[in-house]
Amino acid sequence: MQLWAIQSSLLLKLHQEHCRGVELRDPGGSMLSRRTGDAYVDDKDTLASAPETNTIQEGVGNMQHHAQFWAILITLVGQAFAFHKCFWQGLSWMAFGGYYIIQTRDKFSYLEIWIEDHQGKASKIAYRHHDKPNNGLRLRLCPTENQTPEFEKRLEQASRLSRVKNTSFKISEAWITLRVCVLAAITYPFALTRFTKRQLGKLNTVIKEAFPPKLGINRKMNRIVLRAPVELGGIALPNMETIQDQKGITNVMRQLQLGKEIATDLRILIAQAQLESGLTNPILDDTSTNVGYIEPDDHAPP
């Protein structure tokens, strides 16, 4: 295990040194975040940008170079790409009506990525639409931050787990199932999601329809009693909005305290939001001024 970790660290370091990757810089120029990819065990997402021309052509060219260089590196230690599992996605913006919109695939359909193996045989890497998810670590991530696929997955999961209403569980068994099994599965990605109030309401409805009867509770009971903590006389039925807020805030605070790469990304995004807000007070301190002109998705935590 130690040899594998040393080997992987060296390969990632070489890739970082010889590829430009993607850069984030704060408006004041005091903070810089650069990475060529994100790796976890035997999976790696390679990142590339177009710093010279800001065109999709340069971006795809850099992506091919970065991916090919990584293929060469892993070949040196006896590993190989599983080309049938690989795909690439690209984001390119175009000006339209005073806004920037994402270009569709037909605007750069002639661009392709081919990677050669150790024998010189080239394989075409499949293209995946930018609004389609990349399934990693049980979380469906889209380059456009489209969270609909992840929500649909969690809603389907909640509906499947709600079949507990057809069981003969005792009250204690139903409560343990809700807290330990159902909530753990559904809220697993909540540290990174930004589901809307309406979407979270649908998840709440599925839970509310299935579990209160098994807990000996009338599901038509006043919502305040259902959600309030036990210390105040409530039942403490979990609320998805609260859980998402708690996990999201906790994750941001933990990353900032750790002070690693993600912390730098967060600070850069906050600094950019501060610039666009036009406010002199720190944007996270002043909660009274309406900054609705800043799009929520523009500065979402990674």
PDB file of C-alpha atoms in Angstrom:
ATOM      1  CA  MET A   1       0.000   0.000   0.000  1.00  0.00           C
ATOM      2  CA  GLN A   2       2.841   2.384   0.864  1.00  0.00           C
ATOM      3  CA  LEU A   3       4.632   1.683  -2.431  1.00  0.00           C
ATOM      4  CA  TRP A   4       1.394   2.302  -4.328  1.00  0.00           C
ATOM      5  CA  ALA A   5       0.866   5.618  -2.516  1.00  0.00           C
ATOM      6  CA  ILE A   6       4.449   6.760  -3.217  1.00  0.00           C
ATOM      7  CA  GLN A   7       4.137   5.767  -6.861  1.00  0.00           C
ATOM      8  CA  SER A   8       0.797   7.538  -7.299  1.00  0.00           C
ATOM      9  CA  SER A   9       2.044  10.698  -5.587  1.00  0.00           C
ATOM     10  CA  LEU A  10       5.044  10.850  -7.918  1.00  0.00           C
ATOM     11  CA  LEU A  11       2.886  10.400 -11.018  1.00  0.00           C
ATOM     12  CA  LEU A  12       0.481  13.122  -9.902  1.00  0.00           C
ATOM     13  CA  LYS A  13       3.376  15.457  -9.135  1.00  0.00           C
ATOM     14  CA  LEU A  14       4.865  14.920 -12.607  1.00  0.00           C
ATOM     15  CA  HIS A  15       1.490  15.532 -14.214  1.00  0.00           C
ATOM     16  CA  GLN A  16       1.091  18.732 -12.195  1.00  0.00           C
ATOM     17  CA  GLU A  17       4.533  19.985 -13.257  1.00  0.00           C
ATOM     18  CA  HIS A  18       4.146  19.326 -16.997  1.00  0.00           C
ATOM     19  CA  CYS A  19       0.497  20.288 -17.532  1.00  0.00           C
ATOM     20  CA  ARG A  20      -1.099  23.667 -16.977  1.00  0.00           C
ATOM     21  CA  GLY A  21      -4.512  22.488 -15.898  1.00  0.00           C
ATOM     22  CA  VAL A  22      -7.107  24.964 -14.613  1.00  0.00           C
ATOM     23  CA  GLU A  23      -6.363  28.123 -12.653  1.00  0.00           C
ATOM     24  CA  LEU A  24      -8.492  30.213 -10.310  1.00  0.00           C
ATOM     25  CA  ARG A  25      -7.183  33.622  -9.264  1.00  0.00           C
ATOM     26  CA  ASP A  26      -8.764  36.118  -6.907  1.00  0.00           C
ATOM     27  CA  PRO A  27      -9.420  39.707  -8.099  1.00  0.00           C
ATOM     28  CA  GLY A  28      -6.521  41.067  -6.039  1.00  0.00           C
ATOM     29  CA  GLY A  29      -4.048  38.553  -7.418  1.00  0.00           C
ATOM     30  CA  SER A  30      -2.986  37.377  -3.961  1.00  0.00           C
ATOM     31  CA  MET A  31      -4.468  33.881  -4.178  1.00  0.00           C
ATOM     32  CA  LEU A  32      -4.016  31.271  -6.897  1.00  0.00           C
ATOM     33  CA  SER A  33      -5.461  27.787  -7.164  1.00  0.00           C
ATOM     34  CA  ARG A  34      -4.181  25.469  -9.887  1.00  0.00           C
ATOM     35  CA  ARG A  35      -4.878  21.813 -10.450  1.00  0.00           C
ATOM     36  CA  THR A  36      -4.515  19.409 -13.357  1.00  0.00           C
ATOM     37  CA  GLY A  37      -6.959  16.858 -12.050  1.00  0.00           C
ATOM     38  CA  ASP A  38      -8.684  15.172  -9.138  1.00  0.00           C
ATOM     39  CA  ALA A  39      -7.722  11.595  -8.331  1.00  0.00           C
ATOM     40  CA  TYR A  40      -9.193   9.003  -5.984  1.00  0.00           C
ATOM     41  CA  VAL A  41      -7.698   5.489  -5.803  1.00  0.00           C
ATOM     42  CA  ASP A  42      -7.833   4.268  -9.438  1.00  0.00           C
ATOM     43  CA  ASP A  43     -10.036   7.058 -10.868  1.00  0.00           C
ATOM     44  CA  LYS A  44      -8.808  10.399 -12.151  1.00  0.00           C
ATOM     45  CA  ASP A  45     -10.558  13.410 -13.660  1.00  0.00           C
ATOM     46  CA  THR A  46      -8.138  15.393 -15.817  1.00  0.00           C
ATOM     47  CA  LEU A  47      -8.737  19.143 -16.063  1.00  0.00           C
ATOM     48  CA  ALA A  48      -7.686  21.591 -18.775  1.00  0.00           C
ATOM     49  CA  SER A  49      -8.447  25.169 -19.807  1.00  0.00           C
ATOM     50  CA  ALA A  50      -7.685  27.629 -22.608  1.00  0.00           C
ATOM     51  CA  PRO A  51      -5.618  30.409 -20.980  1.00  0.00           C
ATOM     52  CA  GLU A  52      -4.158  31.788 -24.208  1.00  0.00           C
ATOM     53  CA  THR A  53      -7.160  32.174 -26.519  1.00  0.00           C
ATOM     54  CA  ASN A  54     -10.176  31.276 -24.341  1.00  0.00           C
ATOM     55  CA  THR A  55     -11.470  29.040 -27.138  1.00  0.00           C
ATOM     56  CA  ILE A  56     -12.854  25.532 -27.064  1.00  0.00           C
ATOM     57  CA  GLN A  57     -10.276  24.536 -29.665  1.00  0.00           C
ATOM     58  CA  GLU A  58      -7.400  25.334 -27.333  1.00  0.00           C
ATOM     59  CA  GLY A  59      -9.203  23.754 -24.406  1.00  0.00           C
ATOM     60  CA  VAL A  60      -9.769  20.447 -26.210  1.00  0.00           C
ATOM     61  CA  GLY A  61      -6.184  20.482 -27.459  1.00  0.00           C
ATOM     62  CA  ASN A  62      -4.880  20.942 -23.923  1.00  0.00           C
ATOM     63  CA  MET A  63      -7.221  18.249 -22.677  1.00  0.00           C
ATOM     64  CA  GLN A  64      -5.832  15.794 -25.229  1.00  0.00           C
ATOM     65  CA  HIS A  65      -2.269  16.687 -24.230  1.00  0.00           C
ATOM     66  CA  HIS A  66      -2.992  16.307 -20.515  1.00  0.00           C
ATOM     67  CA  ALA A  67      -4.792  12.983 -20.990  1.00  0.00           C
ATOM     68  CA  GLN A  68      -2.115  11.593 -23.296  1.00  0.00           C
ATOM     69  CA  PHE A  69       0.639  12.599 -20.876  1.00  0.00           C
ATOM     70  CA  TRP A  70      -1.210  10.843 -18.051  1.00  0.00           C
ATOM     71  CA  ALA A  71      -1.569   7.727 -20.224  1.00  0.00           C
ATOM     72  CA  ILE A  72       2.194   7.732 -20.776  1.00  0.00           C
ATOM     73  CA  LEU A  73       2.900   8.153 -17.060  1.00  0.00           C
ATOM     74  CA  ILE A  74       0.754   5.239 -15.937  1.00  0.00           C
ATOM     75  CA  THR A  75       2.180   3.057 -18.715  1.00  0.00           C
ATOM     76  CA  LEU A  76       5.665   3.545 -17.214  1.00  0.00           C
ATOM     77  CA  VAL A  77       4.544   1.781 -14.037  1.00  0.00           C
ATOM     78  CA  GLY A  78       2.706  -1.048 -15.766  1.00  0.00           C
ATOM     79  CA  GLN A  79      -0.789   0.389 -15.729  1.00  0.00           C
ATOM     80  CA  ALA A  80      -3.118   1.270 -18.596  1.00  0.00           C
ATOM     81  CA  PHE A  81      -6.209   3.287 -19.488  1.00  0.00           C
ATOM     82  CA  ALA A  82      -9.585   1.583 -19.699  1.00  0.00           C
ATOM     83  CA  PHE A  83     -10.536   3.581 -22.784  1.00  0.00           C
ATOM     84  CA  HIS A  84     -14.088   2.214 -22.902  1.00  0.00           C
ATOM     85  CA  LYS A  85     -14.724   3.827 -19.510  1.00  0.00           C
ATOM     86  CA  CYS A  86     -13.293   7.223 -20.457  1.00  0.00           C
ATOM     87  CA  PHE A  87     -15.223  10.242 -21.713  1.00  0.00           C
ATOM     88  CA  TRP A  88     -14.671  13.967 -22.014  1.00  0.00           C
ATOM     89  CA  GLN A  89     -16.803  17.033 -21.460  1.00  0.00           C
ATOM     90  CA  GLY A  90     -16.214  20.646 -22.417  1.00  0.00           C
ATOM     91  CA  LEU A  91     -17.670  24.025 -21.494  1.00  0.00           C
ATOM     92  CA  SER A  92     -17.420  26.910 -23.929  1.00  0.00           C
ATOM     93  CA  TRP A  93     -19.312  30.195 -23.658  1.00  0.00           C
ATOM     94  CA  MET A  94     -20.525  32.515 -26.394  1.00  0.00           C
ATOM     95  CA  ALA A  95     -21.933  36.034 -26.191  1.00  0.00           C
ATOM     96  CA  PHE A  96     -25.671  36.255 -26.827  1.00  0.00           C
ATOM     97  CA  GLY A  97     -27.977  39.190 -26.073  1.00  0.00           C
ATOM     98  CA  GLY A  98     -25.677  40.723 -23.508  1.00  0.00           C
ATOM     99  CA  TYR A  99     -25.131  37.404 -21.723  1.00  0.00           C
ATOM    100  CA  TYR A 100     -22.765  34.479 -22.030  1.00  0.00           C
ATOM    101  CA  ILE A 101     -24.386  31.145 -22.770  1.00  0.00           C
ATOM    102  CA  ILE A 102     -22.874  27.682 -23.061  1.00  0.00           C
ATOM    103  CA  GLN A 103     -22.225  26.539 -26.608  1.00  0.00           C
ATOM    104  CA  THR A 104     -23.907  23.361 -27.779  1.00  0.00           C
ATOM    105  CA  ARG A 105     -21.962  20.398 -29.128  1.00  0.00           C
ATOM    106  CA  ASP A 106     -22.811  21.194 -32.758  1.00  0.00           C
ATOM    107  CA  LYS A 107     -20.621  24.314 -32.492  1.00  0.00           C
ATOM    108  CA  PHE A 108     -17.519  22.161 -32.033  1.00  0.00           C
ATOM    109  CA  SER A 109     -18.645  18.747 -33.264  1.00  0.00           C
ATOM    110  CA  TYR A 110     -15.477  18.461 -35.353  1.00  0.00           C
ATOM    111  CA  LEU A 111     -13.313  18.380 -32.225  1.00  0.00           C
ATOM    112  CA  GLU A 112     -12.377  14.925 -30.974  1.00  0.00           C
ATOM    113  CA  ILE A 113      -9.951  13.431 -28.492  1.00  0.00           C
ATOM    114  CA  TRP A 114      -7.819  10.414 -29.356  1.00  0.00           C
ATOM    115  CA  ILE A 115      -5.448   8.773 -26.868  1.00  0.00           C
ATOM    116  CA  GLU A 116      -2.690   6.327 -27.784  1.00  0.00           C
ATOM    117  CA  ASP A 117      -1.782   3.304 -25.667  1.00  0.00           C
ATOM    118  CA  HIS A 118       1.721   1.917 -25.090  1.00  0.00           C
ATOM    119  CA  GLN A 119       1.614   0.163 -28.466  1.00  0.00           C
ATOM    120  CA  GLY A 120       0.748   3.337 -30.355  1.00  0.00           C
ATOM    121  CA  LYS A 121      -2.844   2.303 -31.032  1.00  0.00           C
ATOM    122  CA  ALA A 122      -5.212   5.277 -30.794  1.00  0.00           C
ATOM    123  CA  SER A 123      -8.662   5.092 -29.225  1.00  0.00           C
ATOM    124  CA  LYS A 124     -11.376   7.686 -29.612  1.00  0.00           C
ATOM    125  CA  ILE A 125     -12.644   9.041 -26.304  1.00  0.00           C
ATOM    126  CA  ALA A 126     -16.418   9.361 -26.177  1.00  0.00           C
ATOM    127  CA  TYR A 127     -17.970  12.798 -25.694  1.00  0.00           C
ATOM    128  CA  ARG A 128     -20.579  13.299 -22.980  1.00  0.00           C
ATOM    129  CA  HIS A 129     -22.946  16.268 -23.003  1.00  0.00           C
ATOM    130  CA  HIS A 130     -21.994  18.994 -20.532  1.00  0.00           C
ATOM    131  CA  ASP A 131     -25.355  18.672 -18.779  1.00  0.00           C
ATOM    132  CA  LYS A 132     -24.914  14.941 -18.179  1.00  0.00           C
ATOM    133  CA  PRO A 133     -23.483  13.757 -14.860  1.00  0.00           C
ATOM    134  CA  ASN A 134     -20.141  12.217 -14.072  1.00  0.00           C
ATOM    135  CA  ASN A 135     -20.881   9.479 -11.557  1.00  0.00           C
ATOM    136  CA  GLY A 136     -18.137   9.646  -8.972  1.00  0.00           C
ATOM    137  CA  LEU A 137     -18.181   8.426  -5.371  1.00  0.00           C
ATOM    138  CA  ARG A 138     -21.959   7.938  -5.544  1.00  0.00           C
ATOM    139  CA  LEU A 139     -22.476  11.587  -6.494  1.00  0.00           C
ATOM    140  CA  ARG A 140     -23.689  12.719  -9.915  1.00  0.00           C
ATOM    141  CA  LEU A 141     -21.682  15.816 -10.809  1.00  0.00           C
ATOM    142  CA  CYS A 142     -22.288  17.938 -13.925  1.00  0.00           C
ATOM    143  CA  PRO A 143     -19.821  20.550 -15.252  1.00  0.00           C
ATOM    144  CA  THR A 144     -22.724  22.996 -15.487  1.00  0.00           C
ATOM    145  CA  GLU A 145     -23.654  22.355 -11.839  1.00  0.00           C
ATOM    146  CA  ASN A 146     -26.947  20.892 -12.993  1.00  0.00           C
ATOM    147  CA  GLN A 147     -28.168  18.987  -9.943  1.00  0.00           C
ATOM    148  CA  THR A 148     -31.336  17.536 -11.428  1.00  0.00           C
ATOM    149  CA  PRO A 149     -29.764  14.080 -12.070  1.00  0.00           C
ATOM    150  CA  GLU A 150     -28.581  13.875  -8.462  1.00  0.00           C
ATOM    151  CA  PHE A 151     -31.981  14.982  -7.146  1.00  0.00           C
ATOM    152  CA  GLU A 152     -33.808  12.439  -9.305  1.00  0.00           C
ATOM    153  CA  LYS A 153     -31.504   9.738  -7.985  1.00  0.00           C
ATOM    154  CA  ARG A 154     -32.179  10.710  -4.365  1.00  0.00           C
ATOM    155  CA  LEU A 155     -35.931  10.988  -4.942  1.00  0.00           C
ATOM    156  CA  GLU A 156     -36.011   7.529  -6.508  1.00  0.00           C
ATOM    157  CA  GLN A 157     -33.952   6.248  -3.609  1.00  0.00           C
ATOM    158  CA  ALA A 158     -36.314   7.809  -1.082  1.00  0.00           C
ATOM    159  CA  SER A 159     -39.330   6.322  -2.853  1.00  0.00           C
ATOM    160  CA  ARG A 160     -37.729   2.892  -2.824  1.00  0.00           C
ATOM    161  CA  LEU A 161     -36.784   3.085   0.839  1.00  0.00           C
ATOM    162  CA  SER A 162     -40.252   4.336   1.769  1.00  0.00           C
ATOM    163  CA  ARG A 163     -41.573   0.835   1.158  1.00  0.00           C
ATOM    164  CA  VAL A 164     -41.046   0.433   4.874  1.00  0.00           C
ATOM    165  CA  LYS A 165     -44.714   1.411   5.174  1.00  0.00           C
ATOM    166  CA  ASN A 166     -45.564  -2.074   3.891  1.00  0.00           C
ATOM    167  CA  THR A 167     -43.537  -3.804   6.599  1.00  0.00           C
ATOM    168  CA  SER A 168     -44.535  -4.947  10.072  1.00  0.00           C
ATOM    169  CA  PHE A 169     -41.813  -2.988  11.846  1.00  0.00           C
ATOM    170  CA  LYS A 170     -42.221  -2.054  15.472  1.00  0.00           C
ATOM    171  CA  ILE A 171     -42.001   1.636  16.361  1.00  0.00           C
ATOM    172  CA  SER A 172     -38.406   1.305  17.559  1.00  0.00           C
ATOM    173  CA  GLU A 173     -37.401  -0.596  14.417  1.00  0.00           C
ATOM    174  CA  ALA A 174     -39.014   1.980  12.138  1.00  0.00           C
ATOM    175  CA  TRP A 175     -37.235   4.839  13.958  1.00  0.00           C
ATOM    176  CA  ILE A 176     -33.846   3.110  13.685  1.00  0.00           C
ATOM    177  CA  THR A 177     -34.477   2.408  10.005  1.00  0.00           C
ATOM    178  CA  LEU A 178     -35.292   6.068   9.378  1.00  0.00           C
ATOM    179  CA  ARG A 179     -32.307   7.495  11.262  1.00  0.00           C
ATOM    180  CA  VAL A 180     -29.631   4.918  10.407  1.00  0.00           C
ATOM    181  CA  CYS A 181     -30.542   3.616   6.958  1.00  0.00           C
ATOM    182  CA  VAL A 182     -32.887   5.971   5.096  1.00  0.00           C
ATOM    183  CA  LEU A 183     -31.450   9.346   6.117  1.00  0.00           C
ATOM    184  CA  ALA A 184     -27.859   8.149   5.757  1.00  0.00           C
ATOM    185  CA  ALA A 185     -28.512   7.092   2.170  1.00  0.00           C
ATOM    186  CA  ILE A 186     -30.597  10.055   1.031  1.00  0.00           C
ATOM    187  CA  THR A 187     -28.553  12.826   2.672  1.00  0.00           C
ATOM    188  CA  TYR A 188     -25.155  11.352   1.802  1.00  0.00           C
ATOM    189  CA  PRO A 189     -24.386  14.080  -0.803  1.00  0.00           C
ATOM    190  CA  PHE A 190     -26.020  16.990   1.075  1.00  0.00           C
ATOM    191  CA  ALA A 191     -22.673  18.576   1.955  1.00  0.00           C
ATOM    192  CA  LEU A 192     -22.286  19.413  -1.741  1.00  0.00           C
ATOM    193  CA  THR A 193     -25.842  19.726  -3.049  1.00  0.00           C
ATOM    194  CA  ARG A 194     -27.961  22.837  -3.442  1.00  0.00           C
ATOM    195  CA  PHE A 195     -31.394  21.335  -3.966  1.00  0.00           C
ATOM    196  CA  THR A 196     -34.161  23.897  -4.147  1.00  0.00           C
ATOM    197  CA  LYS A 197     -36.811  24.293  -1.472  1.00  0.00           C
ATOM    198  CA  ARG A 198     -39.312  22.639  -3.791  1.00  0.00           C
ATOM    199  CA  GLN A 199     -37.051  19.644  -4.422  1.00  0.00           C
ATOM    200  CA  LEU A 200     -36.359  19.190  -0.725  1.00  0.00           C
ATOM    201  CA  GLY A 201     -40.089  19.465  -0.115  1.00  0.00           C
ATOM    202  CA  LYS A 202     -40.648  16.453  -2.366  1.00  0.00           C
ATOM    203  CA  LEU A 203     -38.137  14.437  -0.372  1.00  0.00           C
ATOM    204  CA  ASN A 204     -39.825  15.516   2.849  1.00  0.00           C
ATOM    205  CA  THR A 205     -43.200  14.442   1.472  1.00  0.00           C
ATOM    206  CA  VAL A 206     -41.947  10.937   0.689  1.00  0.00           C
ATOM    207  CA  ILE A 207     -40.576  10.548   4.221  1.00  0.00           C
ATOM    208  CA  LYS A 208     -43.655  12.069   5.821  1.00  0.00           C
ATOM    209  CA  GLU A 209     -46.026   9.771   3.930  1.00  0.00           C
ATOM    210  CA  ALA A 210     -44.108   6.612   4.835  1.00  0.00           C
ATOM    211  CA  PHE A 211     -42.732   6.897   8.372  1.00  0.00           C
ATOM    212  CA  PRO A 212     -45.151   8.711  10.748  1.00  0.00           C
ATOM    213  CA  PRO A 213     -47.746   5.902  10.561  1.00  0.00           C
ATOM    214  CA  LYS A 214     -45.041   3.325  11.343  1.00  0.00           C
ATOM    215  CA  LEU A 215     -44.007   5.488  14.312  1.00  0.00           C
ATOM    216  CA  GLY A 216     -47.557   5.613  15.632  1.00  0.00           C
ATOM    217  CA  ILE A 217     -47.972   9.243  14.553  1.00  0.00           C
ATOM    218  CA  ASN A 218     -50.778  10.789  12.559  1.00  0.00           C
ATOM    219  CA  ARG A 219     -49.083  12.231   9.453  1.00  0.00           C
ATOM    220  CA  LYS A 220     -51.667  15.039   9.431  1.00  0.00           C
ATOM    221  CA  MET A 221     -50.341  16.281  12.755  1.00  0.00           C
ATOM    222  CA  ASN A 222     -49.264  19.913  12.955  1.00  0.00           C
ATOM    223  CA  ARG A 223     -45.953  20.369  11.170  1.00  0.00           C
ATOM    224  CA  ILE A 224     -44.444  22.292  14.071  1.00  0.00           C
ATOM    225  CA  VAL A 225     -45.014  19.320  16.374  1.00  0.00           C
ATOM    226  CA  LEU A 226     -43.549  16.919  13.815  1.00  0.00           C
ATOM    227  CA  ARG A 227     -40.357  18.940  13.262  1.00  0.00           C
ATOM    228  CA  ALA A 228     -39.753  20.441  16.713  1.00  0.00           C
ATOM    229  CA  PRO A 229     -37.026  18.875  18.926  1.00  0.00           C
ATOM    230  CA  VAL A 230     -37.967  16.434  21.628  1.00  0.00           C
ATOM    231  CA  GLU A 231     -36.753  18.866  24.312  1.00  0.00           C
ATOM    232  CA  LEU A 232     -39.544  21.255  23.274  1.00  0.00           C
ATOM    233  CA  GLY A 233     -42.234  18.591  23.101  1.00  0.00           C
ATOM    234  CA  GLY A 234     -41.859  17.768  19.412  1.00  0.00           C
ATOM    235  CA  ILE A 235     -41.193  14.505  17.594  1.00  0.00           C
ATOM    236  CA  ALA A 236     -37.997  15.642  15.806  1.00  0.00           C
ATOM    237  CA  LEU A 237     -38.963  14.173  12.441  1.00  0.00           C
ATOM    238  CA  PRO A 238     -35.967  15.046  10.205  1.00  0.00           C
ATOM    239  CA  ASN A 239     -36.315  17.942   7.772  1.00  0.00           C
ATOM    240  CA  MET A 240     -34.337  17.820   4.519  1.00  0.00           C
ATOM    241  CA  GLU A 241     -33.913  21.601   4.282  1.00  0.00           C
ATOM    242  CA  THR A 242     -32.314  21.731   7.717  1.00  0.00           C
ATOM    243  CA  ILE A 243     -30.049  18.763   7.045  1.00  0.00           C
ATOM    244  CA  GLN A 244     -28.793  20.209   3.744  1.00  0.00           C
ATOM    245  CA  ASP A 245     -28.040  23.569   5.404  1.00  0.00           C
ATOM    246  CA  GLN A 246     -26.269  21.921   8.332  1.00  0.00           C
ATOM    247  CA  LYS A 247     -24.120  19.661   6.189  1.00  0.00           C
ATOM    248  CA  GLY A 248     -23.293  22.384   3.671  1.00  0.00           C
ATOM    249  CA  ILE A 249     -22.260  24.952   6.282  1.00  0.00           C
ATOM    250  CA  THR A 250     -20.282  22.341   8.236  1.00  0.00           C
ATOM    251  CA  ASN A 251     -18.417  21.278   5.108  1.00  0.00           C
ATOM    252  CA  VAL A 252     -17.477  24.862   4.179  1.00  0.00           C
ATOM    253  CA  MET A 253     -16.271  25.627   7.709  1.00  0.00           C
ATOM    254  CA  ARG A 254     -14.272  22.390   7.866  1.00  0.00           C
ATOM    255  CA  GLN A 255     -12.566  23.080   4.539  1.00  0.00           C
ATOM    256  CA  LEU A 256     -11.683  26.631   5.559  1.00  0.00           C
ATOM    257  CA  GLN A 257     -10.216  25.383   8.831  1.00  0.00           C
ATOM    258  CA  LEU A 258      -8.149  22.732   7.070  1.00  0.00           C
ATOM    259  CA  GLY A 259      -6.683  25.412   4.805  1.00  0.00           C
ATOM    260  CA  LYS A 260      -6.017  23.083   1.855  1.00  0.00           C
ATOM    261  CA  GLU A 261      -6.810  23.465  -1.863  1.00  0.00           C
ATOM    262  CA  ILE A 262     -10.579  23.576  -1.482  1.00  0.00           C
ATOM    263  CA  ALA A 263     -10.201  26.295   1.167  1.00  0.00           C
ATOM    264  CA  THR A 264      -8.258  28.392  -1.365  1.00  0.00           C
ATOM    265  CA  ASP A 265     -10.984  27.809  -3.964  1.00  0.00           C
ATOM    266  CA  LEU A 266     -13.636  28.956  -1.498  1.00  0.00           C
ATOM    267  CA  ARG A 267     -11.722  32.094  -0.558  1.00  0.00           C
ATOM    268  CA  ILE A 268     -11.244  32.978  -4.229  1.00  0.00           C
ATOM    269  CA  LEU A 269     -14.959  32.527  -4.942  1.00  0.00           C
ATOM    270  CA  ILE A 270     -15.885  34.645  -1.925  1.00  0.00           C
ATOM    271  CA  ALA A 271     -13.455  37.375  -3.026  1.00  0.00           C
ATOM    272  CA  GLN A 272     -14.956  37.362  -6.536  1.00  0.00           C
ATOM    273  CA  ALA A 273     -18.464  37.582  -5.088  1.00  0.00           C
ATOM    274  CA  GLN A 274     -17.273  40.473  -2.892  1.00  0.00           C
ATOM    275  CA  LEU A 275     -16.048  42.323  -5.994  1.00  0.00           C
ATOM    276  CA  GLU A 276     -19.257  41.760  -7.943  1.00  0.00           C
ATOM    277  CA  SER A 277     -21.440  42.726  -4.991  1.00  0.00           C
ATOM    278  CA  GLY A 278     -19.997  46.240  -4.912  1.00  0.00           C
ATOM    279  CA  LEU A 279     -20.169  46.195  -1.110  1.00  0.00           C
ATOM    280  CA  THR A 280     -17.411  47.492   1.167  1.00  0.00           C
ATOM    281  CA  ASN A 281     -18.342  45.236   4.073  1.00  0.00           C
ATOM    282  CA  PRO A 282     -17.421  41.525   3.874  1.00  0.00           C
ATOM    283  CA  ILE A 283     -20.153  39.833   1.850  1.00  0.00           C
ATOM    284  CA  LEU A 284     -20.672  37.079   4.414  1.00  0.00           C
ATOM    285  CA  ASP A 285     -20.992  39.607   7.271  1.00  0.00           C
ATOM    286  CA  ASP A 286     -23.559  41.904   5.686  1.00  0.00           C
ATOM    287  CA  THR A 287     -26.796  39.933   5.363  1.00  0.00           C
ATOM    288  CA  SER A 288     -29.136  42.904   5.078  1.00  0.00           C
ATOM    289  CA  THR A 289     -28.185  44.214   1.623  1.00  0.00           C
ATOM    290  CA  ASN A 290     -29.970  42.608  -1.315  1.00  0.00           C
ATOM    291  CA  VAL A 291     -27.420  41.251  -3.828  1.00  0.00           C
ATOM    292  CA  GLY A 292     -29.922  39.388  -5.989  1.00  0.00           C
ATOM    293  CA  TYR A 293     -28.037  40.479  -9.096  1.00  0.00           C
ATOM    294  CA  ILE A 294     -25.343  37.901  -8.281  1.00  0.00           C
ATOM    295  CA  GLU A 295     -26.378  34.563  -9.757  1.00  0.00           C
ATOM    296  CA  PRO A 296     -26.366  31.870  -7.036  1.00  0.00           C
ATOM    297  CA  ASP A 297     -24.644  29.287  -9.263  1.00  0.00           C
ATOM    298  CA  ASP A 298     -21.795  31.668 -10.142  1.00  0.00           C
ATOM    299  CA  HIS A 299     -20.061  31.246  -6.824  1.00  0.00           C
ATOM    300  CA  ALA A 300     -21.152  27.847  -5.611  1.00  0.00           C
ATOM    301  CA  PRO A 301     -18.652  25.900  -3.497  1.00  0.00           C
ATOM    302  CA  PRO A 302     -16.908  23.159  -5.502  1.00  0.00           C
TER     303      PRO A 302
END
